[in-house]
PDB file of C-alpha atoms in Angstrom:
ATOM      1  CA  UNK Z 630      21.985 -35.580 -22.620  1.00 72.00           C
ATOM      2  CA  UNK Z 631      25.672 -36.116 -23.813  1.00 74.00           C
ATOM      3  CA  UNK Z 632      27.905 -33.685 -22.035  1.00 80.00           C
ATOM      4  CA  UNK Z 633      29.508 -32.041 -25.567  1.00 79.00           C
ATOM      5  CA  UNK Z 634      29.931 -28.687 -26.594  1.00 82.00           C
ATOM      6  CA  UNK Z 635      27.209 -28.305 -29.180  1.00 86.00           C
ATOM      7  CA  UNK Z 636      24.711 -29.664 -26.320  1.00 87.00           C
ATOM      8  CA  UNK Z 637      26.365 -27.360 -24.161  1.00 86.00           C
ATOM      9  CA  UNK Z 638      25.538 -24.260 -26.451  1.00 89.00           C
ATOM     10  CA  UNK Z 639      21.962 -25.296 -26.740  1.00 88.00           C
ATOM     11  CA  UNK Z 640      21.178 -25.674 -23.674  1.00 87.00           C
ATOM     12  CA  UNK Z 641      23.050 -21.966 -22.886  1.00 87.00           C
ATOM     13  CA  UNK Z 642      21.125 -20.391 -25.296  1.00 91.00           C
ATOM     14  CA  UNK Z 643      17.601 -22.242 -24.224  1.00 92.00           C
ATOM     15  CA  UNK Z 644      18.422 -20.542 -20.138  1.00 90.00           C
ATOM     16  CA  UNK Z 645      19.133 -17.165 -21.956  1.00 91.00           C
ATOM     17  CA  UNK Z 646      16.193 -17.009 -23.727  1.00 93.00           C
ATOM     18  CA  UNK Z 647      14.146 -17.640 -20.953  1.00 92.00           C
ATOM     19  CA  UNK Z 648      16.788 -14.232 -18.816  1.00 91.00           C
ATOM     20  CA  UNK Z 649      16.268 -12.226 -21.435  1.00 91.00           C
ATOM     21  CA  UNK Z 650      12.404 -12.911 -21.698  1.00 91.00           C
ATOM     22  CA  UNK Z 651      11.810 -12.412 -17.960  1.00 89.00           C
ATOM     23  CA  UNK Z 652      14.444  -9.389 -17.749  1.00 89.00           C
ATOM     24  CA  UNK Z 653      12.481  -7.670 -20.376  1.00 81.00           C
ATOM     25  CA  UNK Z 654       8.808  -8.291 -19.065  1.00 82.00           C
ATOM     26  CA  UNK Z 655       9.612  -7.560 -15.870  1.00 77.00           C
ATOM     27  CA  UNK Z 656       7.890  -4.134 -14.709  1.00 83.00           C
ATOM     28  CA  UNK Z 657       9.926  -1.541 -13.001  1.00 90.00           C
ATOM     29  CA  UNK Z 658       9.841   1.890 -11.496  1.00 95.00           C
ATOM     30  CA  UNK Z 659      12.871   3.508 -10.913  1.00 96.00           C
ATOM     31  CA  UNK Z 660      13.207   5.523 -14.025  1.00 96.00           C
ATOM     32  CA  UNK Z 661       9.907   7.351 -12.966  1.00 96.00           C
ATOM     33  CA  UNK Z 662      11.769   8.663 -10.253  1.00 95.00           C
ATOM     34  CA  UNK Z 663      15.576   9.025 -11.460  1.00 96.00           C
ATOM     35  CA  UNK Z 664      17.257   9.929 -14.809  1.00 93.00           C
ATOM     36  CA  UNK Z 665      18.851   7.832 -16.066  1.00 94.00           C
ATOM     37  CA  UNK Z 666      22.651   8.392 -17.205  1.00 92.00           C
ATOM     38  CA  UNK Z 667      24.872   6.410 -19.539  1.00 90.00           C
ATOM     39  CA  UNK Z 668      28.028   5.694 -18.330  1.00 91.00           C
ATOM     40  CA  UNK Z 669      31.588   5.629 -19.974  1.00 90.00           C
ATOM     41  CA  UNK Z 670      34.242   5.359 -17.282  1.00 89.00           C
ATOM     42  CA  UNK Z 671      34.645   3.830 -13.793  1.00 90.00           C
ATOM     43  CA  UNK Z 672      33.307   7.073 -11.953  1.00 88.00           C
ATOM     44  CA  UNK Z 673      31.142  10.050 -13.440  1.00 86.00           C
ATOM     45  CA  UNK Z 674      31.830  13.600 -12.310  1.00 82.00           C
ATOM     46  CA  UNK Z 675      27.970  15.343 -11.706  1.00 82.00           C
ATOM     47  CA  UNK Z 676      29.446  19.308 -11.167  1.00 73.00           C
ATOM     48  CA  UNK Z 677      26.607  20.678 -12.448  1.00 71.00           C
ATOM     49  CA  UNK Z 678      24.741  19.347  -9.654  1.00 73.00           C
ATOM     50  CA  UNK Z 679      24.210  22.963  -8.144  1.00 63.00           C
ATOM     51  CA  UNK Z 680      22.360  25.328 -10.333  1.00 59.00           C
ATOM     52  CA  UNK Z 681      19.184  25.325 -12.284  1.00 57.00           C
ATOM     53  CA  UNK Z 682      19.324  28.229 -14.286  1.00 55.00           C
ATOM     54  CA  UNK Z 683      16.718  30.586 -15.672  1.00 49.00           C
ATOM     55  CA  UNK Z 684      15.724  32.302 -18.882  1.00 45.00           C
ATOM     56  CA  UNK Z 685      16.816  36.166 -18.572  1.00 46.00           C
ATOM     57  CA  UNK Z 686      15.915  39.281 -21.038  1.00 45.00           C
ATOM     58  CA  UNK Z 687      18.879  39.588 -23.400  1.00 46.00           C
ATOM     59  CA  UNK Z 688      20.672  42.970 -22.724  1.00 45.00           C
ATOM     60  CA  UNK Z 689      24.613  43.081 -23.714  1.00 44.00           C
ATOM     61  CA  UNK Z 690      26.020  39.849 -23.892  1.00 45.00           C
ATOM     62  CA  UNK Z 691      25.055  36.852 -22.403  1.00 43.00           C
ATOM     63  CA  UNK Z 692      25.439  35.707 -19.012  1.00 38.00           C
ATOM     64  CA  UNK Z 693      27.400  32.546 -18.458  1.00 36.00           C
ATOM     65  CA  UNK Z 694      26.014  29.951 -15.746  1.00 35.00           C
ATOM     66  CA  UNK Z 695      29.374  28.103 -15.026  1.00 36.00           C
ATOM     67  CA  UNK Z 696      27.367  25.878 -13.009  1.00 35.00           C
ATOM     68  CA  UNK Z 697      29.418  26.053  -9.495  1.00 41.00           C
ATOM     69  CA  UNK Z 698      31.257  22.660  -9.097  1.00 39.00           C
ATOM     70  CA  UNK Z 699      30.048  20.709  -6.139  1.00 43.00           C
ATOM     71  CA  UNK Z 700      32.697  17.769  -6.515  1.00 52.00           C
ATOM     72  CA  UNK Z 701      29.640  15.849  -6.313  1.00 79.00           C
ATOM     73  CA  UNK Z 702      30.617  11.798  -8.256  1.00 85.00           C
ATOM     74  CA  UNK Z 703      29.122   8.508  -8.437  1.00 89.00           C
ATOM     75  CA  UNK Z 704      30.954   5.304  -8.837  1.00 90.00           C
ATOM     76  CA  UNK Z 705      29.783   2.479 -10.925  1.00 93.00           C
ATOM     77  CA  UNK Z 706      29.668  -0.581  -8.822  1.00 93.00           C
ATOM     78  CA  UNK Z 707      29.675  -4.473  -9.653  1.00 94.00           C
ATOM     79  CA  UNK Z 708      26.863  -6.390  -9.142  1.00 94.00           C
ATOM     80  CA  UNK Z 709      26.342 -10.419  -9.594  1.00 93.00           C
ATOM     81  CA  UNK Z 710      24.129 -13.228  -9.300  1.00 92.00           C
ATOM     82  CA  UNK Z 711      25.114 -16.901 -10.048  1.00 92.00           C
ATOM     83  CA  UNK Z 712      23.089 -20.553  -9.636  1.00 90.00           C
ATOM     84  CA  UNK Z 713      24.118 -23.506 -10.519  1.00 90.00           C
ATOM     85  CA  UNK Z 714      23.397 -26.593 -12.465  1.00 90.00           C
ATOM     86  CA  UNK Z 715      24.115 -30.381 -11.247  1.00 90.00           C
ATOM     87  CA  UNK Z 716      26.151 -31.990 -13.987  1.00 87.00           C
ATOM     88  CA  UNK Z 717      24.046 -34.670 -13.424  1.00 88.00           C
ATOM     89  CA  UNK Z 718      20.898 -32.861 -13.982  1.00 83.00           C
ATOM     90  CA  UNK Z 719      22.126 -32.448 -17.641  1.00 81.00           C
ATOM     91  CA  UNK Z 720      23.099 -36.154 -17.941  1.00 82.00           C
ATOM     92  CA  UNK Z 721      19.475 -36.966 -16.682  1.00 80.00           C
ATOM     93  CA  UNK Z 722      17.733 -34.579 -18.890  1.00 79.00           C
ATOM     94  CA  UNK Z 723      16.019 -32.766 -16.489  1.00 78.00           C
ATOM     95  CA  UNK Z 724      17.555 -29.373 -17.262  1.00 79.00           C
ATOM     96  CA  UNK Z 725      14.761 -28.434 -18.074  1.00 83.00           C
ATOM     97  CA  UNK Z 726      13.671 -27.905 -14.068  1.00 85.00           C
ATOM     98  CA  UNK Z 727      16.006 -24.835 -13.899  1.00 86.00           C
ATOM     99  CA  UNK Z 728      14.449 -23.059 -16.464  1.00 92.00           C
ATOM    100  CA  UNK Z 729      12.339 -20.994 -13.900  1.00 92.00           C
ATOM    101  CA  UNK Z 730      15.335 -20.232 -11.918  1.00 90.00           C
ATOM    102  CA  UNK Z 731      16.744 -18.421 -14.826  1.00 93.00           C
ATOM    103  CA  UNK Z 732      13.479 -16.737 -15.275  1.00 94.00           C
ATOM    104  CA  UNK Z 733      14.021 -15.544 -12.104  1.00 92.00           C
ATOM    105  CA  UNK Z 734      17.426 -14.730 -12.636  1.00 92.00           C
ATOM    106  CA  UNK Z 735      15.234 -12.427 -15.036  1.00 93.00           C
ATOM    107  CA  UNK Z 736      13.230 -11.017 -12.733  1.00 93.00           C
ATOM    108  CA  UNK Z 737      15.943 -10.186 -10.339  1.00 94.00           C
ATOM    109  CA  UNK Z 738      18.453  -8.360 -12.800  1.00 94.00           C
ATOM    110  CA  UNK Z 739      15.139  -6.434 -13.617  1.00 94.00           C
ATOM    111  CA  UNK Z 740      14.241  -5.825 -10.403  1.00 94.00           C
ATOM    112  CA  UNK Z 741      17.425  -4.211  -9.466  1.00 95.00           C
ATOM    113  CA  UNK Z 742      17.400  -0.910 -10.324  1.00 96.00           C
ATOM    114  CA  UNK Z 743      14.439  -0.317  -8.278  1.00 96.00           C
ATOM    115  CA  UNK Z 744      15.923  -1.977  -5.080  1.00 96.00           C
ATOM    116  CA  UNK Z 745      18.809   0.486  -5.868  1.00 96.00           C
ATOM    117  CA  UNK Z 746      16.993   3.534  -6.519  1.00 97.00           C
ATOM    118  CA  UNK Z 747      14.102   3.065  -3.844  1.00 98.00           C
ATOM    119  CA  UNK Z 748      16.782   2.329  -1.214  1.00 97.00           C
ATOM    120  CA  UNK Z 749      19.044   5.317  -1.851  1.00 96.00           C
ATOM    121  CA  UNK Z 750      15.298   7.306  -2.153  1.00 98.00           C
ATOM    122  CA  UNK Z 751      14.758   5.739   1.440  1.00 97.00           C
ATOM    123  CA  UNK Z 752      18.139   6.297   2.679  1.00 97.00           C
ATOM    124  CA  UNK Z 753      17.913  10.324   2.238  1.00 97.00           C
ATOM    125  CA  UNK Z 754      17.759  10.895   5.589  1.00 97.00           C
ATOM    126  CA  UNK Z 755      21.373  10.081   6.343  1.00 96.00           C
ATOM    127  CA  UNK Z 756      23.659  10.105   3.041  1.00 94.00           C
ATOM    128  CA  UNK Z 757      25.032  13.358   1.591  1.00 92.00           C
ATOM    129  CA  UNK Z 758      23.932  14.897  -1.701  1.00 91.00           C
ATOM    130  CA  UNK Z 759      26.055  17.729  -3.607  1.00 87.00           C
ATOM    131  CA  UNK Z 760      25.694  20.466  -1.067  1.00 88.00           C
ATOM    132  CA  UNK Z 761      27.176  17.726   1.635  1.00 89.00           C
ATOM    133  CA  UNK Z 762      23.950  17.571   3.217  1.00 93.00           C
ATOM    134  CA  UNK Z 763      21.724  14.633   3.543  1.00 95.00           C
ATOM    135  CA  UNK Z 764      19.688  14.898   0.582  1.00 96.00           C
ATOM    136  CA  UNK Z 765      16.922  15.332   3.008  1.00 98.00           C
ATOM    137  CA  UNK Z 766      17.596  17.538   5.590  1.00 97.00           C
ATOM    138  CA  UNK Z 767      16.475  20.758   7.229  1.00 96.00           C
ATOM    139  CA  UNK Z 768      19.422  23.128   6.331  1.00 94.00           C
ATOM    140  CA  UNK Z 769      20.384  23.045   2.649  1.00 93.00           C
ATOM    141  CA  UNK Z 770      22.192  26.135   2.209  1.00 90.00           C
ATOM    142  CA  UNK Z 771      20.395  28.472  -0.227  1.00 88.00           C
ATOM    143  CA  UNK Z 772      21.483  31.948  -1.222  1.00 86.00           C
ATOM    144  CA  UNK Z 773      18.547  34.515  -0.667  1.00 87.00           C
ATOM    145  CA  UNK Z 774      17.896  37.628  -2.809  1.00 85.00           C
ATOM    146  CA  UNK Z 775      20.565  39.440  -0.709  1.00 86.00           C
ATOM    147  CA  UNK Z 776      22.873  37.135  -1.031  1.00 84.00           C
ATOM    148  CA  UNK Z 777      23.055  35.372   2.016  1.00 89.00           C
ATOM    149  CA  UNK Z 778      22.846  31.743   2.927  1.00 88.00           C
ATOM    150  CA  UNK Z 779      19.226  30.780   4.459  1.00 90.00           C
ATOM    151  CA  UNK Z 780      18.619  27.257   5.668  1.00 93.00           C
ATOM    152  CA  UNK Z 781      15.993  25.673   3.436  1.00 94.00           C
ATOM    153  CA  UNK Z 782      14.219  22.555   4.384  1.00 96.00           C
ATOM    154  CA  UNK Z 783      13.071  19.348   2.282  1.00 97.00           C
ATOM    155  CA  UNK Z 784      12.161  17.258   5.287  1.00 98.00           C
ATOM    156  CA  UNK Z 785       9.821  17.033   8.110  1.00 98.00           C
ATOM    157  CA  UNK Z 786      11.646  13.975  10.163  1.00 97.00           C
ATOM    158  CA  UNK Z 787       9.683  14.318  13.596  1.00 95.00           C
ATOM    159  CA  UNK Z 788       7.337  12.022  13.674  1.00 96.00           C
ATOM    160  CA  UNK Z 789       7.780   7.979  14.197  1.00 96.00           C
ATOM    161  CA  UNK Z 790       5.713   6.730  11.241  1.00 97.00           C
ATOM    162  CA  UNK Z 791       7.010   5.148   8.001  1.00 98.00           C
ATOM    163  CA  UNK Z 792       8.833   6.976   5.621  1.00 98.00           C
ATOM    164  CA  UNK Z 793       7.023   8.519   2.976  1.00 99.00           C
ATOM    165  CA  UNK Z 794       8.008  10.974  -0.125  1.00 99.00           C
ATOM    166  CA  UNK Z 795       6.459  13.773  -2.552  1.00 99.00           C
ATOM    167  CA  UNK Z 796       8.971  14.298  -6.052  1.00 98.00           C
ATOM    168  CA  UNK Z 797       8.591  16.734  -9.179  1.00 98.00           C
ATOM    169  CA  UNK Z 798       9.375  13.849 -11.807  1.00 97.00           C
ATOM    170  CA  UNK Z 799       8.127  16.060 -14.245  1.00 96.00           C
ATOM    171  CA  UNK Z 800      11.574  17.339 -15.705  1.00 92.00           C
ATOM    172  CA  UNK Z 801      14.012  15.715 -17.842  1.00 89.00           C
ATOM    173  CA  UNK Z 802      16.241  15.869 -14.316  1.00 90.00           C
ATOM    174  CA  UNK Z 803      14.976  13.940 -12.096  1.00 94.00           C
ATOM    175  CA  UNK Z 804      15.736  13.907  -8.078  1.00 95.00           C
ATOM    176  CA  UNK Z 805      17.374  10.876  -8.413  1.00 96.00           C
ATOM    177  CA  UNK Z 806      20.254   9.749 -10.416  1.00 94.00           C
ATOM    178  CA  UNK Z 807      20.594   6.032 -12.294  1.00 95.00           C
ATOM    179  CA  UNK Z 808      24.130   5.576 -13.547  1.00 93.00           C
ATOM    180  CA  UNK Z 809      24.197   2.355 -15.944  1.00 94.00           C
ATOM    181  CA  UNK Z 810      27.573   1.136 -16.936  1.00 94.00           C
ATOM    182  CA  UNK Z 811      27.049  -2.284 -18.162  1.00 94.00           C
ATOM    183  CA  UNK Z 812      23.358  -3.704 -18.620  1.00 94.00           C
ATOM    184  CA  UNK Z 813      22.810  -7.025 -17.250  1.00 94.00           C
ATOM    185  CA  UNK Z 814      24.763  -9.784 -19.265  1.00 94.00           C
ATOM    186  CA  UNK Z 815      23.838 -13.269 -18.775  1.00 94.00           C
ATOM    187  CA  UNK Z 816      27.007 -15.717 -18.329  1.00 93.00           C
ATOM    188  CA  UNK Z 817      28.124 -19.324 -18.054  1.00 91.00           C
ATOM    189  CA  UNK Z 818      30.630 -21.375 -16.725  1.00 89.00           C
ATOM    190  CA  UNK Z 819      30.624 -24.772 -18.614  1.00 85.00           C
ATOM    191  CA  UNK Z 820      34.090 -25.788 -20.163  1.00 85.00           C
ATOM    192  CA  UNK Z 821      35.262 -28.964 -18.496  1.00 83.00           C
ATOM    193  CA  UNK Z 822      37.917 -27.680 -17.196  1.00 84.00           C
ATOM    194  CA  UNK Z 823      36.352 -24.764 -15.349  1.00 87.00           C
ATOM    195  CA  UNK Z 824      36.849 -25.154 -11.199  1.00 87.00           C
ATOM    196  CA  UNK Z 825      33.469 -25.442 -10.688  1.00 87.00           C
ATOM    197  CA  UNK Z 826      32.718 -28.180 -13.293  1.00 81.00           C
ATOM    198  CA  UNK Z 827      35.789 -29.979 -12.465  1.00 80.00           C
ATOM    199  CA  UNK Z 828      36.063 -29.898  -8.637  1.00 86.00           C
ATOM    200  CA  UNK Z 829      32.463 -29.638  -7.965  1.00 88.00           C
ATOM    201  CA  UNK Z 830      30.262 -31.472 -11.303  1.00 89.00           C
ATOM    202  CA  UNK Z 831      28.108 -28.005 -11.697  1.00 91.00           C
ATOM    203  CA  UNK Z 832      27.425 -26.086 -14.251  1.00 89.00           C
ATOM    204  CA  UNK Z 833      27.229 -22.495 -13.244  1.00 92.00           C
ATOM    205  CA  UNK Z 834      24.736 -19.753 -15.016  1.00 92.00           C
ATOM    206  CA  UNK Z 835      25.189 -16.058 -13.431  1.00 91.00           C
ATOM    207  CA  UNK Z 836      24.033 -12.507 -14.258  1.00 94.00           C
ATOM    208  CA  UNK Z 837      26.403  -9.421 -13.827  1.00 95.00           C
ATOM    209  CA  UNK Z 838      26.202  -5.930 -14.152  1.00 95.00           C
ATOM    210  CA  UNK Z 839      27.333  -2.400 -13.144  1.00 95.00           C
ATOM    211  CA  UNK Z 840      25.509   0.321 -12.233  1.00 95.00           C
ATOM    212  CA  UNK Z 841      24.607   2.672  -9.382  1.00 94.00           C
ATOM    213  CA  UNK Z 842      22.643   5.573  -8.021  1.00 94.00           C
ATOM    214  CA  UNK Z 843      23.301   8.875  -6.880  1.00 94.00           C
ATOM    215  CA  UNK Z 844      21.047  12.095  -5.916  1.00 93.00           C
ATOM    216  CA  UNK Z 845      20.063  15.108  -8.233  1.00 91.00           C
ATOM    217  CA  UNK Z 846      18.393  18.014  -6.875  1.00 91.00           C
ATOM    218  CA  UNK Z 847      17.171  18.273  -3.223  1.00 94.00           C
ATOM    219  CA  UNK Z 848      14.871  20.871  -4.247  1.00 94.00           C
ATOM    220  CA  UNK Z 849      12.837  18.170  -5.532  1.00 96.00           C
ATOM    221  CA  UNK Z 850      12.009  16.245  -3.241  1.00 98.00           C
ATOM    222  CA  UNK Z 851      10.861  16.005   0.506  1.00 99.00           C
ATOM    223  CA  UNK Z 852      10.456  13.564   2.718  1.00 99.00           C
ATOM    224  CA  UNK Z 853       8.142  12.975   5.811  1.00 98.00           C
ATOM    225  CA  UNK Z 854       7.632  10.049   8.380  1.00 98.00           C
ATOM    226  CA  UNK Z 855       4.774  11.980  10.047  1.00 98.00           C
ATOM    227  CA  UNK Z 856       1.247  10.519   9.632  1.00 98.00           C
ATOM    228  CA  UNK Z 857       0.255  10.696   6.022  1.00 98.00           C
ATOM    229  CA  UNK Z 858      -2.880  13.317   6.168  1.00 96.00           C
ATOM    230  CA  UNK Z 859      -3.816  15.795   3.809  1.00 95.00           C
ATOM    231  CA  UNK Z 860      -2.562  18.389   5.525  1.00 96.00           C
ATOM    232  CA  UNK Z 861       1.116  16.933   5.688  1.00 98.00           C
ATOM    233  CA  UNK Z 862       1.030  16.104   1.956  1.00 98.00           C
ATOM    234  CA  UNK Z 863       0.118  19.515   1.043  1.00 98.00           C
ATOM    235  CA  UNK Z 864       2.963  20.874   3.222  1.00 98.00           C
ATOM    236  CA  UNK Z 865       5.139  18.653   1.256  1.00 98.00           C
ATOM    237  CA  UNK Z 866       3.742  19.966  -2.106  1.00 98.00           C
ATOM    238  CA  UNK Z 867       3.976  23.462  -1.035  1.00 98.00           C
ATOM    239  CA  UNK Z 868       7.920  23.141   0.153  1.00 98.00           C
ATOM    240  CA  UNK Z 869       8.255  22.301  -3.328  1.00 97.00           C
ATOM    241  CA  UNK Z 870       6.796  24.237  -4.915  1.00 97.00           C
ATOM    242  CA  UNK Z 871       7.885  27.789  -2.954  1.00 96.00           C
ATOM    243  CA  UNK Z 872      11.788  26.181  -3.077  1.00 93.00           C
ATOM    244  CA  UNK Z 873      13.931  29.352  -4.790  1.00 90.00           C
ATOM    245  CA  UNK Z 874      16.952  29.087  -6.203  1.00 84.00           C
ATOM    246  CA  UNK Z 875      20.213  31.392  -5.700  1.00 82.00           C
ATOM    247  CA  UNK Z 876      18.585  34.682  -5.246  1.00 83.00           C
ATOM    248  CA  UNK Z 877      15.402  34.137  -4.468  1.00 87.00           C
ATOM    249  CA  UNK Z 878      14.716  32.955  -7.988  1.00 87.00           C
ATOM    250  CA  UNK Z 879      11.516  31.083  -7.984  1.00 90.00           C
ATOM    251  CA  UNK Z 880      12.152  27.242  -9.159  1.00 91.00           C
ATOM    252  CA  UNK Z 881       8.825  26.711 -10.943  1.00 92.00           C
ATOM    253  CA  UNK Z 882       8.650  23.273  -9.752  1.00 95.00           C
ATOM    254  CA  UNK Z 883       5.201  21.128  -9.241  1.00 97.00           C
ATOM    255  CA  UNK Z 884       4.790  18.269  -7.239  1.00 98.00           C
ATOM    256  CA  UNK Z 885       3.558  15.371  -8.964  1.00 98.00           C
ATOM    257  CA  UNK Z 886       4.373  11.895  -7.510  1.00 98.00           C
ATOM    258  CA  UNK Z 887       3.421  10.627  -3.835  1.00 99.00           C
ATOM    259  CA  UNK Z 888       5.697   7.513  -3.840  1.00 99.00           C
ATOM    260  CA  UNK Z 889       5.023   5.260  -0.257  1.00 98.00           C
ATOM    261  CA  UNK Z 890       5.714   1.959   1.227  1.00 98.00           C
ATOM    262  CA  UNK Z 891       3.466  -0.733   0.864  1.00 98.00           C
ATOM    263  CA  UNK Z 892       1.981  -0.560   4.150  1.00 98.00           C
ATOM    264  CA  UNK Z 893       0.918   3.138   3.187  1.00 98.00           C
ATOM    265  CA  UNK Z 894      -0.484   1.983   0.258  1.00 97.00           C
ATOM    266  CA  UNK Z 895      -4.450   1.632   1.760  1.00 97.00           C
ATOM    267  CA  UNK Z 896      -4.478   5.570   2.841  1.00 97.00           C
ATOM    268  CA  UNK Z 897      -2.713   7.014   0.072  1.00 97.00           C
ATOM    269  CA  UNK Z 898      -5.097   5.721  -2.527  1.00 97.00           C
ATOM    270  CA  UNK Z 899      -7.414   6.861  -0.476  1.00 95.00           C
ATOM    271  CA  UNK Z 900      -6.051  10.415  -0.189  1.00 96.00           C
ATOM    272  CA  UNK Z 901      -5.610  10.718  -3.997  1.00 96.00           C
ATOM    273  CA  UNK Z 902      -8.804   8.988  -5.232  1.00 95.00           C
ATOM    274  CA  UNK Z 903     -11.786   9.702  -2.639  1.00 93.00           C
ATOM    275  CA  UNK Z 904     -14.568  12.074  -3.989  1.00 92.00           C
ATOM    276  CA  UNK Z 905     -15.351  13.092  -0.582  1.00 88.00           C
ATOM    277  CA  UNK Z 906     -13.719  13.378   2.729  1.00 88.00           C
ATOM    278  CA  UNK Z 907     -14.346  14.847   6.298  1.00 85.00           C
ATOM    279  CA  UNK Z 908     -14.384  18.369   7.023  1.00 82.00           C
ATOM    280  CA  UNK Z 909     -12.263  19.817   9.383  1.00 79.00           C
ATOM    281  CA  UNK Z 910     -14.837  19.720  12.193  1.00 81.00           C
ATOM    282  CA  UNK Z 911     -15.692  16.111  10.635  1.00 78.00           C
ATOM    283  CA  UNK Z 912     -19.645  16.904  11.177  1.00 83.00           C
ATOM    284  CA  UNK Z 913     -20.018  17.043   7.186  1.00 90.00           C
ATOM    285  CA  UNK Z 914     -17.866  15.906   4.146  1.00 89.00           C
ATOM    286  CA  UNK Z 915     -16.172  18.445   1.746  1.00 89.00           C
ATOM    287  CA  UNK Z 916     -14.798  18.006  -2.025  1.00 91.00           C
ATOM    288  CA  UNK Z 917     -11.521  16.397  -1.452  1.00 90.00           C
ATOM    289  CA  UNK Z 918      -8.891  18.905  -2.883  1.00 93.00           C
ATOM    290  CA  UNK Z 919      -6.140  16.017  -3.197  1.00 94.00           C
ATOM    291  CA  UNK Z 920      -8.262  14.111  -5.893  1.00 95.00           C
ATOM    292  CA  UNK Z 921      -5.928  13.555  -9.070  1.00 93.00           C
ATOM    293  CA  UNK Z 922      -3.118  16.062  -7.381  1.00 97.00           C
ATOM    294  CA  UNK Z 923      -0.605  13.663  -7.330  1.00 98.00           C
ATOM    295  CA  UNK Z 924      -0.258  10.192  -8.891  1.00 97.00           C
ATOM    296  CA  UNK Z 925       0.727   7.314  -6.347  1.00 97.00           C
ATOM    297  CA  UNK Z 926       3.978   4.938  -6.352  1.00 97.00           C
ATOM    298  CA  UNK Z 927       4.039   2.332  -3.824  1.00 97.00           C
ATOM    299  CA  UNK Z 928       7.229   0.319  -3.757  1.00 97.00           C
ATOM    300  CA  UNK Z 929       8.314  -2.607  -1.721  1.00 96.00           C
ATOM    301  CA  UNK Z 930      11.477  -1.530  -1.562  1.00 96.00           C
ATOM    302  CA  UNK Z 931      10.891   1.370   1.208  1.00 96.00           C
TER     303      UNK Z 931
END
């Protein structure tokens, strides 16, 4: 193939078409676990992060949640991925080998909302949410019915198994946050006079994008690295679903998703699927109460 600029375009628009195929077959996950946010400007202020208010009977005028202002932000960040193209692969005509790697270019920019969520999901244990706790920890500071602070716990960190997670994604709030910026764009480097056509003879293809993740409510979520057993899962469903608000104000949440790593994958099917399992004495077998209670999400990325 002559190196021109018409050939040039072609062949541009032949690699996109196969990105943008890939990109959009590609299956993900993350949006059943965060909500997903457009964003306008460099950073996005999340104040509200702090309340969840409740319906009240109307007497006198109405009260005003102000929402108390956590400071709590999340910064869009750049991401990239480039390959390149021999020059002489387009001379020779056999372009049309790299085709796959733009499929997978594809696959990658599709995949990368997950990695992000799932690894910000998985990295809970350490890295602060609005209150300036971890997002999982065992001392969120929640006012009682009297007004004073109580520790509240999300977490139950002391065991030495793999991480594992029970969420409300039921809401239109979510316990995670996805912040997207700029949706992945598909780009070329191919003038002549580019650096890396003219110093190196390669064409150069890339994806960028910008994006990132952030936490919503703690109350949502809890985490657990002790061995997953029905009797730990329904601990984590019922720390969800007795978390109050301010006041003692009961959250109505309702755990719905048990989301675990791939090497959980085997006993947490079997937890939520199984007709039957042992009683407690394990001499007989009793209706399992776990069937259907929660849906399963096993990611790779935990």
């Amino acid at each position: 193939m002559l190196i021109t600029p018409a050939n040039l375009k072609t062949l541009f628009i032949g690699y996109k078409t196969a990105f943008v195929g890939t990109l959009g077959q590609a299956a993900s996950q993350y949006q059943q676990l965060a909500t997903v946010v457009p964003s306008t400007t460099g950073t996005e202020e999340y104040g509200w992060l702090g309340q969840m208010p409740g319906m009240r009977e109307w007497i006198a005028e109405r009260v005003v949640h102000g929402l108390e202002n956590h400071g709590y932000s999340i910064k869009n960040k750049p991401f990239e991925l480039t390959v390149a193209v021999p020059k002489t692969a387009i001379e020779d005509d056999t372009h049309g080998t790299y085709t796959p790697l733009m499929q997978e270019l594809g696959r990658s920019a599709a995949a990368h909302p997950d990695e992000l969520t799932f690894g910000l999901l998985k990295d809970g244990v350490s890295v602060k949410c609005y209150d300036g706790k971890p997002f999982f920890a065992a001392n969120h500071p929640v006012k009682n019915a009297q007004g004073k602070l109580e520790s509240v716990a999300n977490a139950d960190l002391g065991g030495n198994g793999p991480l594992w997670f029970v969420l409300d994604t039921s809401r239109a709030i979510k316990p995670l946050i996805f912040q997207d910026r700029k949706k992945p764009n598909f780009v070329a480097m191919t003038a002549e006079t580019d650096p890396n056509v003219y110093s190196k003879a390669q064409f150069e293809y890339g994806v960028d994008s910008r994006c990132n993740v952030g936490f919503g409510f703690w109350q949502m979520a809890f985490a657990s690295n002790q061995p997953l057993n029905a009797d730990n899962v329904w601990a984590a469903i019922n720390a969800i679903e007795q978390c109050k608000g301010d006041g003692g104000r009961p959250l109505g949440l309702r755990a719905t998703t048990l989301v675990v790593p791939t090497s959980l994958q085997r006993v947490a099917n079997k937890l939520l699927t199984a007709e039957l399992v042992p009683n407690a004495d394990g001499t007989a077998t009793e209706s399992n109460d776990l069937k259907d209670r929660l849906k399963s999400l096993v990611s790779p990325w935990l």
